[in-house]
PDB file of C-alpha atoms in Angstrom:
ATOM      1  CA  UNK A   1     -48.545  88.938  95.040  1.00  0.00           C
ATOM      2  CA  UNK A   2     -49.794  87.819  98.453  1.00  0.00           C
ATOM      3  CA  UNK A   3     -48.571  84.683 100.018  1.00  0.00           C
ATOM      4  CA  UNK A   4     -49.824  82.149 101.710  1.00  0.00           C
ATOM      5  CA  UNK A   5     -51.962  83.586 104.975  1.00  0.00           C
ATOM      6  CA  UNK A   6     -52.613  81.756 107.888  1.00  0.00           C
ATOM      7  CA  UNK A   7     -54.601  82.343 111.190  1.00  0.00           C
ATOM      8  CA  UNK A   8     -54.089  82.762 114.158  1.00  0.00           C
ATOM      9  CA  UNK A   9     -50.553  82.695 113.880  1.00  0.00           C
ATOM     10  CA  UNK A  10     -49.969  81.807 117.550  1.00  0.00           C
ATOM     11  CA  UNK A  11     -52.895  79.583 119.195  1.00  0.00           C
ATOM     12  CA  UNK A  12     -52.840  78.860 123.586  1.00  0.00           C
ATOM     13  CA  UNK A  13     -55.435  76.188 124.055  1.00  0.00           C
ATOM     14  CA  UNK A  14     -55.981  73.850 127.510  1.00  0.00           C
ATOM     15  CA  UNK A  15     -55.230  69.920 126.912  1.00  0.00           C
ATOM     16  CA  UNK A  16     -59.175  68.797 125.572  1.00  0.00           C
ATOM     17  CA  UNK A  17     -60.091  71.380 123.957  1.00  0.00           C
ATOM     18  CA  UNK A  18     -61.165  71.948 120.365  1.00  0.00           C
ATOM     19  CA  UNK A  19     -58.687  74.076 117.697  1.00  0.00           C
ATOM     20  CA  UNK A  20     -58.722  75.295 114.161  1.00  0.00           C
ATOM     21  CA  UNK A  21     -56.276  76.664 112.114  1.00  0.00           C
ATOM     22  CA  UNK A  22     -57.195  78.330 108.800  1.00  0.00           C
ATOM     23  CA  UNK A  23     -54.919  78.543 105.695  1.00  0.00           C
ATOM     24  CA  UNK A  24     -55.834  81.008 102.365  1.00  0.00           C
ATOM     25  CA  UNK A  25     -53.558  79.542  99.897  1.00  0.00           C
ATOM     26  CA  UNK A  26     -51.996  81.821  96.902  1.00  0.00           C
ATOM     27  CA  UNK A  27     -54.454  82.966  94.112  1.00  0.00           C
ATOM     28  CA  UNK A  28     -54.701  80.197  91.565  1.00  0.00           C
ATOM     29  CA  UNK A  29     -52.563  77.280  93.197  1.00  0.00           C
ATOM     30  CA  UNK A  30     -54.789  74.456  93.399  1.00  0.00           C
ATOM     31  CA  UNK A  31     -52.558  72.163  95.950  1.00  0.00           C
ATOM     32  CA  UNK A  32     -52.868  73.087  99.298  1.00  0.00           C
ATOM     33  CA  UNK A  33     -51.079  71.116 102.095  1.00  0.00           C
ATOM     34  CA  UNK A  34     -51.134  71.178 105.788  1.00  0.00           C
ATOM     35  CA  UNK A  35     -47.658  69.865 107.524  1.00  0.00           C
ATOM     36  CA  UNK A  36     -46.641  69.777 110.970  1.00  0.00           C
ATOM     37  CA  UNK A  37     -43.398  71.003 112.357  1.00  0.00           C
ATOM     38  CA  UNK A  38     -41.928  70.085 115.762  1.00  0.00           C
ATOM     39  CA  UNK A  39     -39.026  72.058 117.198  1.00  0.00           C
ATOM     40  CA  UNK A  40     -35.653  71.294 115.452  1.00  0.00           C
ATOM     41  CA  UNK A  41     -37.171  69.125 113.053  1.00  0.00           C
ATOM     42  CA  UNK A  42     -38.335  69.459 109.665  1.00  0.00           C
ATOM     43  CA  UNK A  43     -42.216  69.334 108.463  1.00  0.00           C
ATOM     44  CA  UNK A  44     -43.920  66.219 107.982  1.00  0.00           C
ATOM     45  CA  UNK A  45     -47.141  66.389 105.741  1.00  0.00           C
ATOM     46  CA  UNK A  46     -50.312  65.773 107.346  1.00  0.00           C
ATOM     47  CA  UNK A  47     -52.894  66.288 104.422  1.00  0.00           C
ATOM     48  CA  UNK A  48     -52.922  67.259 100.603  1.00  0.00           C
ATOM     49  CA  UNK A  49     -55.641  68.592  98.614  1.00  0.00           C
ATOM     50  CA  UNK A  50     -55.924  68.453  94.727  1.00  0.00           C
ATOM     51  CA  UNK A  51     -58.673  71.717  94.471  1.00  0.00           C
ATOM     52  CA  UNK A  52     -61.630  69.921  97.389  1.00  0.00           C
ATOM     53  CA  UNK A  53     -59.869  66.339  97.218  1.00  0.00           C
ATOM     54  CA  UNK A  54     -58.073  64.942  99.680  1.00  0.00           C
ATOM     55  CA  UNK A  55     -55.163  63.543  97.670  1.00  0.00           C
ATOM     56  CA  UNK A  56     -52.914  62.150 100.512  1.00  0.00           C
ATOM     57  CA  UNK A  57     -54.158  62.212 104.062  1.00  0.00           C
ATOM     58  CA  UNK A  58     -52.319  58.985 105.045  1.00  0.00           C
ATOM     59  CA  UNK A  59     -50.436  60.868 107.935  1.00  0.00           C
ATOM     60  CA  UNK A  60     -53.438  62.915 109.181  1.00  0.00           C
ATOM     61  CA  UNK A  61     -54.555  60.740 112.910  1.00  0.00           C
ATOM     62  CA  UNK A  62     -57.961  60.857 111.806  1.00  0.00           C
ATOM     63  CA  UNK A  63     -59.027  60.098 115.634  1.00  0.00           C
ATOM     64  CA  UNK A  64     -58.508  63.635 116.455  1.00  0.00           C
ATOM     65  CA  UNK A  65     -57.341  65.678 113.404  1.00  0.00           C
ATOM     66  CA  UNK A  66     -59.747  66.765 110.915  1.00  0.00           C
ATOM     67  CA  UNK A  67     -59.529  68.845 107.601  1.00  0.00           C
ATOM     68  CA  UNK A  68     -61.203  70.374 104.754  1.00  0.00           C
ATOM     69  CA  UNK A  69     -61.620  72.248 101.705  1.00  0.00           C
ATOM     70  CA  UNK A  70     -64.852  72.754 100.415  1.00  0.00           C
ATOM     71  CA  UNK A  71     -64.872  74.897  97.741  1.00  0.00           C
ATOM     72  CA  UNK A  72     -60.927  74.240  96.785  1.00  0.00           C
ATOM     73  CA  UNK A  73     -59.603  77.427  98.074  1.00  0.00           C
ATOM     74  CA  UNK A  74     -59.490  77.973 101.776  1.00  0.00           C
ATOM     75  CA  UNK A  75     -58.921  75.072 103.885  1.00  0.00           C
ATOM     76  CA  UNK A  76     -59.464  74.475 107.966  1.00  0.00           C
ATOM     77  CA  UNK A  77     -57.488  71.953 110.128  1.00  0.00           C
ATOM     78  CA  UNK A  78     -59.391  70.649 113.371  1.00  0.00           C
ATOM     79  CA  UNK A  79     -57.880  69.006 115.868  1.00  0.00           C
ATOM     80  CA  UNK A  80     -60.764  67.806 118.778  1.00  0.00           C
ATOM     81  CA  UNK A  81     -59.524  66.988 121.396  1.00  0.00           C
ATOM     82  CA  UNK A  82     -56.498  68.686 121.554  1.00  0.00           C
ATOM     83  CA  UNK A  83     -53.443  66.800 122.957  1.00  0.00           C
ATOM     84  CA  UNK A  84     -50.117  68.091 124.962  1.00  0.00           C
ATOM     85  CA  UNK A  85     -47.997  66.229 122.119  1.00  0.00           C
ATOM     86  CA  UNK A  86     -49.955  68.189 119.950  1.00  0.00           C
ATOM     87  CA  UNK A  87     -47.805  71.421 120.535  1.00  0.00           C
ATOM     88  CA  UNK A  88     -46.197  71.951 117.636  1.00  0.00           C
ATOM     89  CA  UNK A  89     -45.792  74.844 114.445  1.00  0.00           C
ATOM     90  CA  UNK A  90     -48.905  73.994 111.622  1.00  0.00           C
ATOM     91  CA  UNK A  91     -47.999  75.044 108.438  1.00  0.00           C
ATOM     92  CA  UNK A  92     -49.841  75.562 105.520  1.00  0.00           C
ATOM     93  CA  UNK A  93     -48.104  75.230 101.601  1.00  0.00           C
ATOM     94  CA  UNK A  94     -49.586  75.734  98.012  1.00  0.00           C
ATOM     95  CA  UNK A  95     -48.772  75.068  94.478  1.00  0.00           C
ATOM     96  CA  UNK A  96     -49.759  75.032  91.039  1.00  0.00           C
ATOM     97  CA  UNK A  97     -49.455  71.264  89.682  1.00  0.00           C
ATOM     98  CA  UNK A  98     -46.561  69.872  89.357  1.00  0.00           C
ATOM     99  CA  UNK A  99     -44.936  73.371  90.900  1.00  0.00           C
ATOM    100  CA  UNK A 100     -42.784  74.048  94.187  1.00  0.00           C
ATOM    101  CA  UNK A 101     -44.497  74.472  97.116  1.00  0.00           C
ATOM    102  CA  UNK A 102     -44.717  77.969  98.933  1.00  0.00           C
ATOM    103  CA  UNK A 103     -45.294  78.046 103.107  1.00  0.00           C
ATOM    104  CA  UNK A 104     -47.097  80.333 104.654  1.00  0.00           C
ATOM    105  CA  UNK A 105     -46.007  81.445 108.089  1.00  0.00           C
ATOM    106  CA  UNK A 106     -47.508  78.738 110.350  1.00  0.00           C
ATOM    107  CA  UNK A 107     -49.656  78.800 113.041  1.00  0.00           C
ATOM    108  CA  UNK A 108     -47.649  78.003 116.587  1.00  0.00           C
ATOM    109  CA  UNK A 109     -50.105  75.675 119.140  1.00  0.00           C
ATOM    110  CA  UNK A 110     -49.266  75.503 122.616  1.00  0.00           C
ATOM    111  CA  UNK A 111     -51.520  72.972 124.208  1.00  0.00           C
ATOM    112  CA  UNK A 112     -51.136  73.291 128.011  1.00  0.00           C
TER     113      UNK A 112
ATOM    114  CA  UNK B   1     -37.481  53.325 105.638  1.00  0.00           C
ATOM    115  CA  UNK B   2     -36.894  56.724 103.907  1.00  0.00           C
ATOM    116  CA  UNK B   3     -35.064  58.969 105.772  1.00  0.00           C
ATOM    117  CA  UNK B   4     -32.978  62.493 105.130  1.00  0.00           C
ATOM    118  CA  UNK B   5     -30.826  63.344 107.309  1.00  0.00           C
ATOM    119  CA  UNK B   6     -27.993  66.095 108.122  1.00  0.00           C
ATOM    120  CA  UNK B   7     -24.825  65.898 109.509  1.00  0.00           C
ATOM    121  CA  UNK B   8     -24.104  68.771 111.743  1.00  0.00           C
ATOM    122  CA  UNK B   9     -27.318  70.615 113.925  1.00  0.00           C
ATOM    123  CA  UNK B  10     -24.943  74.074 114.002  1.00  0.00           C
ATOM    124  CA  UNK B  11     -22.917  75.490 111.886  1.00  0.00           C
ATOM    125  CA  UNK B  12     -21.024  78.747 112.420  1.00  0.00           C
ATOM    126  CA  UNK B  13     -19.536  80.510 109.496  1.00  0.00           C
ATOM    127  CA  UNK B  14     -17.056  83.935 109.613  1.00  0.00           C
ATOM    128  CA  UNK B  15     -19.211  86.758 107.710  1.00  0.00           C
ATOM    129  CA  UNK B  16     -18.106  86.425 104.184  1.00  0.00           C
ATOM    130  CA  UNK B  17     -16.879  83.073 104.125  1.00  0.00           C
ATOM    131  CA  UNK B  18     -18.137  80.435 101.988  1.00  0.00           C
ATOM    132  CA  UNK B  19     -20.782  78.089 104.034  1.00  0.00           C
ATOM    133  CA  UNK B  20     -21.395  74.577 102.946  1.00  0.00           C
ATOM    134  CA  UNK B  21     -24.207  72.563 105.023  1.00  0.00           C
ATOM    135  CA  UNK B  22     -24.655  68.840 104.258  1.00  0.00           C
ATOM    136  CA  UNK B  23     -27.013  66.028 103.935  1.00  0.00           C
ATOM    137  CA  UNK B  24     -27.111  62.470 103.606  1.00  0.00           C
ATOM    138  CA  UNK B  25     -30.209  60.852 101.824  1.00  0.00           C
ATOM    139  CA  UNK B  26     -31.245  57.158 101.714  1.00  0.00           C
ATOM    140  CA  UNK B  27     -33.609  56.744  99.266  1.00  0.00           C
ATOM    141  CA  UNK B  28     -31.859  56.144  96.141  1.00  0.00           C
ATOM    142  CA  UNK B  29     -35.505  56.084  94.424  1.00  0.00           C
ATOM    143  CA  UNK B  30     -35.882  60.264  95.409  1.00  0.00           C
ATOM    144  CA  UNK B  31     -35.947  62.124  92.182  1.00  0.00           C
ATOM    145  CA  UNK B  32     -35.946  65.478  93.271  1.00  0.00           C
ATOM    146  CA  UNK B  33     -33.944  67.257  95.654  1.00  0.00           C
ATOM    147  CA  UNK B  34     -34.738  70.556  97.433  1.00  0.00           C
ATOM    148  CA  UNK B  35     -32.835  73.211  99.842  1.00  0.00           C
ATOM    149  CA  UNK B  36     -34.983  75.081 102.042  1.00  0.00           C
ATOM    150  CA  UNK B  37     -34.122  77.841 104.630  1.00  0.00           C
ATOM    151  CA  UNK B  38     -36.410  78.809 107.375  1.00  0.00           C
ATOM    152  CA  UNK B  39     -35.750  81.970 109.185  1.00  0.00           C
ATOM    153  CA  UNK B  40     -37.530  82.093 112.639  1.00  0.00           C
ATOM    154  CA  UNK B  41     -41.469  82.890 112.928  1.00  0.00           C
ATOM    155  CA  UNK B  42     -41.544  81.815 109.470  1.00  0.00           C
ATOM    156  CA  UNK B  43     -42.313  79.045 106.975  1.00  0.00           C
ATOM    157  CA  UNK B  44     -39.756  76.978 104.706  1.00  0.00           C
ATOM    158  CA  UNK B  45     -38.559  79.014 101.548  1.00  0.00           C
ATOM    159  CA  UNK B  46     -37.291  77.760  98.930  1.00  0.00           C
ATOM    160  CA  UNK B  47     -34.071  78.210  97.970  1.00  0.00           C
ATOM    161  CA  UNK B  48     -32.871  76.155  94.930  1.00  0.00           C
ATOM    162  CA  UNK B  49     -33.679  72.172  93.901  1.00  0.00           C
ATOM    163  CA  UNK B  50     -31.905  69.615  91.919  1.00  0.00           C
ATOM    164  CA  UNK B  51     -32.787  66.095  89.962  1.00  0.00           C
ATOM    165  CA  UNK B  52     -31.666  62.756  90.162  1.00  0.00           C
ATOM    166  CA  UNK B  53     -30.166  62.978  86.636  1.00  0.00           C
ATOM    167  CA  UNK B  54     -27.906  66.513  87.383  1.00  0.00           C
ATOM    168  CA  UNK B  55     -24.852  66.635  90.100  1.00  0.00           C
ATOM    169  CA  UNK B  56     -24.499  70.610  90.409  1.00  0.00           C
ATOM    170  CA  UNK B  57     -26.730  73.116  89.905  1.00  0.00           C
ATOM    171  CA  UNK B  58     -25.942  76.836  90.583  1.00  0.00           C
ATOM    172  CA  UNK B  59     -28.296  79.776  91.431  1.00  0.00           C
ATOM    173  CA  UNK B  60     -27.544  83.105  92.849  1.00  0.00           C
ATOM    174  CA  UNK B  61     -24.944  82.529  95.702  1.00  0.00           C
ATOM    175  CA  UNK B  62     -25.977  79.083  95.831  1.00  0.00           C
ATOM    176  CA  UNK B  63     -24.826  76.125  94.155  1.00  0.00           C
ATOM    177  CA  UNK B  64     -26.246  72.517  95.371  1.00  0.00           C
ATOM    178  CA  UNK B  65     -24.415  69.385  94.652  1.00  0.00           C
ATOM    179  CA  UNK B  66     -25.775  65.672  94.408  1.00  0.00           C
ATOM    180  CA  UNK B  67     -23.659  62.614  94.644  1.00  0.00           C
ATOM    181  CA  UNK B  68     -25.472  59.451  93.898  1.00  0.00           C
ATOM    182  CA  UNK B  69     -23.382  56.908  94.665  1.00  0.00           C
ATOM    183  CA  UNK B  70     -22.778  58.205  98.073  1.00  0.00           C
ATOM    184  CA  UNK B  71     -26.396  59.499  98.383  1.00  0.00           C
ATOM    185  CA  UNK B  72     -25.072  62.836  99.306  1.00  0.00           C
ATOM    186  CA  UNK B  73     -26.615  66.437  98.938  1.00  0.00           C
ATOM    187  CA  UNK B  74     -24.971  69.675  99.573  1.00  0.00           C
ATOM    188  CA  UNK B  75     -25.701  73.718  99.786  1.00  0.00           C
ATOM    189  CA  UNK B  76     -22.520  76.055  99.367  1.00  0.00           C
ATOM    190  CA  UNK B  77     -23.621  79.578 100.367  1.00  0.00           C
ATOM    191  CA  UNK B  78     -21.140  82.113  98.949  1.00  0.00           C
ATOM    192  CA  UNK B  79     -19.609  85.224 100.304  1.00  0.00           C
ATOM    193  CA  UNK B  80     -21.975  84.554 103.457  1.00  0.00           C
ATOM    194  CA  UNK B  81     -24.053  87.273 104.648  1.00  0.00           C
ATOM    195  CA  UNK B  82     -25.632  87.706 108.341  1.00  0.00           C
ATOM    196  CA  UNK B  83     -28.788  87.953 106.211  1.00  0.00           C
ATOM    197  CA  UNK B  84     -27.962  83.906 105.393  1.00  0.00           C
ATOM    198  CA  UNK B  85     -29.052  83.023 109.214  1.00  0.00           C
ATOM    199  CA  UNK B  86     -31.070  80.332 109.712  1.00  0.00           C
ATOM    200  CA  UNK B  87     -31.984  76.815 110.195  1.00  0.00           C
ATOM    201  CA  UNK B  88     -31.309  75.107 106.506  1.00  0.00           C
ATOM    202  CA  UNK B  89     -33.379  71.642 105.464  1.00  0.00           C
ATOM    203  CA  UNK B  90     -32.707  69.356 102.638  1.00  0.00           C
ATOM    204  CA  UNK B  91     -35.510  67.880 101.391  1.00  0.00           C
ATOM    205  CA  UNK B  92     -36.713  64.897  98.805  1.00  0.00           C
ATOM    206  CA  UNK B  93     -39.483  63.613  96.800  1.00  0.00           C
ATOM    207  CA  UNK B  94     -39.623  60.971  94.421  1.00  0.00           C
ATOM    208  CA  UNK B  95     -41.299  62.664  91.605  1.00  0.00           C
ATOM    209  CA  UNK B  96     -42.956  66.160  90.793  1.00  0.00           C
ATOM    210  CA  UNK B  97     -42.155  69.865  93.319  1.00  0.00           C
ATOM    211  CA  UNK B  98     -45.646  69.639  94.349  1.00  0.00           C
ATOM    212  CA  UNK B  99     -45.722  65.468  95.216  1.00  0.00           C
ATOM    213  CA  UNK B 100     -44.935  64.444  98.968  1.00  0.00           C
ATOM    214  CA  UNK B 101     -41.964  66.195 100.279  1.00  0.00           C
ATOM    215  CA  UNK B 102     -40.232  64.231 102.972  1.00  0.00           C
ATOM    216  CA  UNK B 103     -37.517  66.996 105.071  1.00  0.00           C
ATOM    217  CA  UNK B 104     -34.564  66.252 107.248  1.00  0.00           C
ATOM    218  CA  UNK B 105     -34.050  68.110 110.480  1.00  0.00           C
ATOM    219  CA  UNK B 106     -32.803  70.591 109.819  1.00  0.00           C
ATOM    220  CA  UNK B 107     -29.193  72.595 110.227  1.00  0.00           C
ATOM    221  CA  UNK B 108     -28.671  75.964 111.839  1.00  0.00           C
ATOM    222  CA  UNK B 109     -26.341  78.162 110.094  1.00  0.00           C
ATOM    223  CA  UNK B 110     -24.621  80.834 112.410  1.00  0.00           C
ATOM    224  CA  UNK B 111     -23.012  84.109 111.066  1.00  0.00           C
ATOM    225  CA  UNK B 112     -20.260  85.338 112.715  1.00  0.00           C
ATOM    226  CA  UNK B 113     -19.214  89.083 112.603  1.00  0.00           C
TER     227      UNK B 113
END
């Protein structure tokens, strides 16, 4: 069984500019969560989706960060404008309900 | 406010030795506890969970142990295996695997030869 796939995995932007990151969750889990991972720390959620519904976005900075997942599969998170504290490892999870969550490989932005 | 947390950032652990990385928690409302090791380039995986109401739980190599009163969480690796390399997180939620998972930061686990 496939994982979780993300793209790009690795992402070189300029400070201002406009990013997405794209998650495929696994076939048939209908959670789907974006977290963010600085270096040495552990993730900290930024969105979670219930099939197209934002469940929890209560960490997402809505000023710059966008998300969404239209047809409750695939899901893209924006950030516009891009910011140099923004750097960081974007990972994507899925479930089924009420199962443990499975991360896909991340996607590694370097804002410079 | 919530908060997980581990003790030691490194550990280093003779090949074949028993490895046992620790965590303090301090939200005695968590209700589920959860071991994850990420190897580099890659996401969290999962390596074994325990709830509020159990104190040990063992899986293959693994056991995890929960103290309560001292809000204290545990991972012994057995038999350690370079294979075992990698930074380790404990991690919490306070009700279902796939509800809000808060993570500490995370311990790196060194194998010597």
């Amino acid at each position: 069984e496939a994982g979780v796939v993300q793209s790009p995995r690795y992402k070189i932007i300029e400070k201002k500019q406009p990013v997405a990151f794209w998650c495929n969750p696994i076939s048939g889990h209908n959670t789907l969560y974006w977290y963010l991972q600085n270096l040495g720390q552990g993730p900290e959620l930024l969105i979670r989706y219930e099939n197209e519904e934002a469940v929890d976005d209560s960490q997402l900075p809505k000023d710059r960060f966008s998300a969404e997942r239209l047809k409750g599969v695939d899901s893209t998170l924006k950030i516009q404008p891009a910011e140099l504290g923004d750097s960081a490892v974007y990972l994507c999870a899925s479930s089924v309900r009420g199962g443990e969550q499975f991360f896909g490989p991340g996607t590694r932005l370097t804002v410079l | 406010g919530e908060s997980v947390g581990l003790h030691l950032p490194t550990l280093s652990v003779q090949e074949g030795d028993n490895s046992i990385i620790n965590c303090a928690y301090s939200n005695s409302a968590s209700d589920y506890f959860i071991w994850y090791k990420q190897e580099s380039g890659k996401g969290p995986q999962f390596i074994i969970d325990i709830r509020s109401n159990m104190d040990k739980r063992q899986g293959q190599r693994v056991t995890v142990l929960l103290n309560k009163t001292v809000k204290h969480l545990s991972l012994q690796i057995a038999a350690t295996q370079p294979g075992d390399s990698a930074v380790y997180f404990c991690a919490e939620n306070k009700g279902n695997r796939d509800d809000k998972i808060i993570f500490g930061k995370g311990t790196r686990l060194h194998i010597l030869p």
